[in-house]
mmCIF file of C-alpha atoms in Angstrom:
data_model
loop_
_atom_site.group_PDB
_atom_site.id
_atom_site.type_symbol
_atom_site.label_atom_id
_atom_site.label_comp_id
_atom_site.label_asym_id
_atom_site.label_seq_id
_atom_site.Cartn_x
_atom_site.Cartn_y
_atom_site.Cartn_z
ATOM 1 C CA UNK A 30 107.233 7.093 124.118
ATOM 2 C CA UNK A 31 110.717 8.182 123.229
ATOM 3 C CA UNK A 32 110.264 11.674 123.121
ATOM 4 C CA UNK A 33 108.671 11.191 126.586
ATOM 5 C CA UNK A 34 111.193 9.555 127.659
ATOM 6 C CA UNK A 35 113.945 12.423 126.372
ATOM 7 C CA UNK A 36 111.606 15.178 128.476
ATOM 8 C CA UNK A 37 111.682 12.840 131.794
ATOM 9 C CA UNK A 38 115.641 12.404 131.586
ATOM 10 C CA UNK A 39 115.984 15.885 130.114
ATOM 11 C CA UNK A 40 113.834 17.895 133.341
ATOM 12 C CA UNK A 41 116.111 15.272 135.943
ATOM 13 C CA UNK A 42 118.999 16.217 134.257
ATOM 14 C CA UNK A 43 118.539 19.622 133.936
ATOM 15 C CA UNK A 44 117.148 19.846 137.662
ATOM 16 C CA UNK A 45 120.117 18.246 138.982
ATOM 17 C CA UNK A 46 122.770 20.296 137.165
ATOM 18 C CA UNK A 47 120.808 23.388 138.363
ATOM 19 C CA UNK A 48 121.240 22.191 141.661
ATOM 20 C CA UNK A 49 125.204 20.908 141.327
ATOM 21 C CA UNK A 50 126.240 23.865 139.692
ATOM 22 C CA UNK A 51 124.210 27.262 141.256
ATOM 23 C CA UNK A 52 121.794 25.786 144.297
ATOM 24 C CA UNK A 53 118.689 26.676 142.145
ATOM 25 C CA UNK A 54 116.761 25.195 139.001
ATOM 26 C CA UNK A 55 116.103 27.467 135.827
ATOM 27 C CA UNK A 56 112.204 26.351 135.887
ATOM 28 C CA UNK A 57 110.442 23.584 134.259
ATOM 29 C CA UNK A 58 111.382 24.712 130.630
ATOM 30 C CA UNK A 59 114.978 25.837 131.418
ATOM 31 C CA UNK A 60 115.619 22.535 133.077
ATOM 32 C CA UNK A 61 114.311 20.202 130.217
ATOM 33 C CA UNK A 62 116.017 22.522 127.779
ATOM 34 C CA UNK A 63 119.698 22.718 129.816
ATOM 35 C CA UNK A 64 119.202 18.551 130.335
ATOM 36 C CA UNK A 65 118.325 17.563 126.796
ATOM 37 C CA UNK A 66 120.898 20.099 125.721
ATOM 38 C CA UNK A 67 123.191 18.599 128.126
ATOM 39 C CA UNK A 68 122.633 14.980 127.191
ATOM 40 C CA UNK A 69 124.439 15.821 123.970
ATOM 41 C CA UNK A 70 127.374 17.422 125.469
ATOM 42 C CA UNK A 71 127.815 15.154 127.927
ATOM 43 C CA UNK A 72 127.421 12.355 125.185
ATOM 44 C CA UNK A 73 130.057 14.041 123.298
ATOM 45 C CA UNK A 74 132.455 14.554 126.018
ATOM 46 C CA UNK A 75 131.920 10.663 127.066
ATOM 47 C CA UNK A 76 132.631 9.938 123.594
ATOM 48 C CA UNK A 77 135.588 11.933 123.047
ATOM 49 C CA UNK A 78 137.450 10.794 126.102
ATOM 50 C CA UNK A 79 136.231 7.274 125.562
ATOM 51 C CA UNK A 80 134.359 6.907 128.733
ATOM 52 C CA UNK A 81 131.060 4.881 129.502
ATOM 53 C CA UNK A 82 128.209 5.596 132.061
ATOM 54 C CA UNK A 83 127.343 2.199 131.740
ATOM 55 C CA UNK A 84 124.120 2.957 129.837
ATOM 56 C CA UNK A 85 120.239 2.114 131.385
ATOM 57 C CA UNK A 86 118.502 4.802 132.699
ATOM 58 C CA UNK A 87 120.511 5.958 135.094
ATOM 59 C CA UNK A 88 123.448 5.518 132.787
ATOM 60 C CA UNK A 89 121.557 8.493 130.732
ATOM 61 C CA UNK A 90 121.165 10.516 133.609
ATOM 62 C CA UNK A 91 124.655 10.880 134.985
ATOM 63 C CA UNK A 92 125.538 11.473 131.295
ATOM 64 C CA UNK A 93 122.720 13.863 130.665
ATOM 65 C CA UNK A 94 123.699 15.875 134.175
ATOM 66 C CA UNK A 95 127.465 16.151 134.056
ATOM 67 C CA UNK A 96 126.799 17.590 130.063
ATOM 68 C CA UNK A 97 124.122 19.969 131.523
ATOM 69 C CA UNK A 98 126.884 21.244 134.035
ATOM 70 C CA UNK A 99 129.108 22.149 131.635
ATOM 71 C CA UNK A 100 126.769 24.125 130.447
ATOM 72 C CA UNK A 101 125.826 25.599 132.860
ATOM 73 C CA UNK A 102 129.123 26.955 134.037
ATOM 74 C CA UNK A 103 130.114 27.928 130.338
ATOM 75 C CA UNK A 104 126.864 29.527 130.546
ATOM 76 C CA UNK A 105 128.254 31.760 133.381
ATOM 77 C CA UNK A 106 131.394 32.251 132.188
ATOM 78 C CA UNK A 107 130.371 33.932 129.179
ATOM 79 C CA UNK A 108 127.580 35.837 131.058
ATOM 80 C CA UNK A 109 130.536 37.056 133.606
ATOM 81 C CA UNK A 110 131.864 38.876 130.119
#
């Protein structure tokens, strides 16, 4: 059920970050990848800076998202290049 659970939060993330960062997804695939992806970032960032989403579900999201972001605009930086 975990790894489930990872693919849900992982295609909202992903979606979501699509949608902050460039006004369009990356497909079903490229948003699960970008949001599990992101979760770790994200997780590392909130770590690093000592911050907390306030954990639950949508705790995991918002953490999951803002990661997936950064990606996403690191993604285009380097493409820019």
């Amino acid at each position: 059920m975990n790894f489930v659970w990872l693919i849900v939060v992982g295609l909202i993330a992903g979606w979501l970050a699509g949608m902050l960062a460039g006004g369009v997804g990356f497909g079903i695939l490229g948003d699960i990848i970008l949001g599990i992806l992101g979760s770790f970032v994200g997780g590392y960032l909130f770590n690093a800076l000592g911050v907390s989403a306030g954990g639950g579900t949508l705790g995991t999201i918002i953490v999951a998202t803002i990661g997936a972001v950064v990606l996403v605009v690191l993604m285009r930086l380097i493409r820019r290049v």
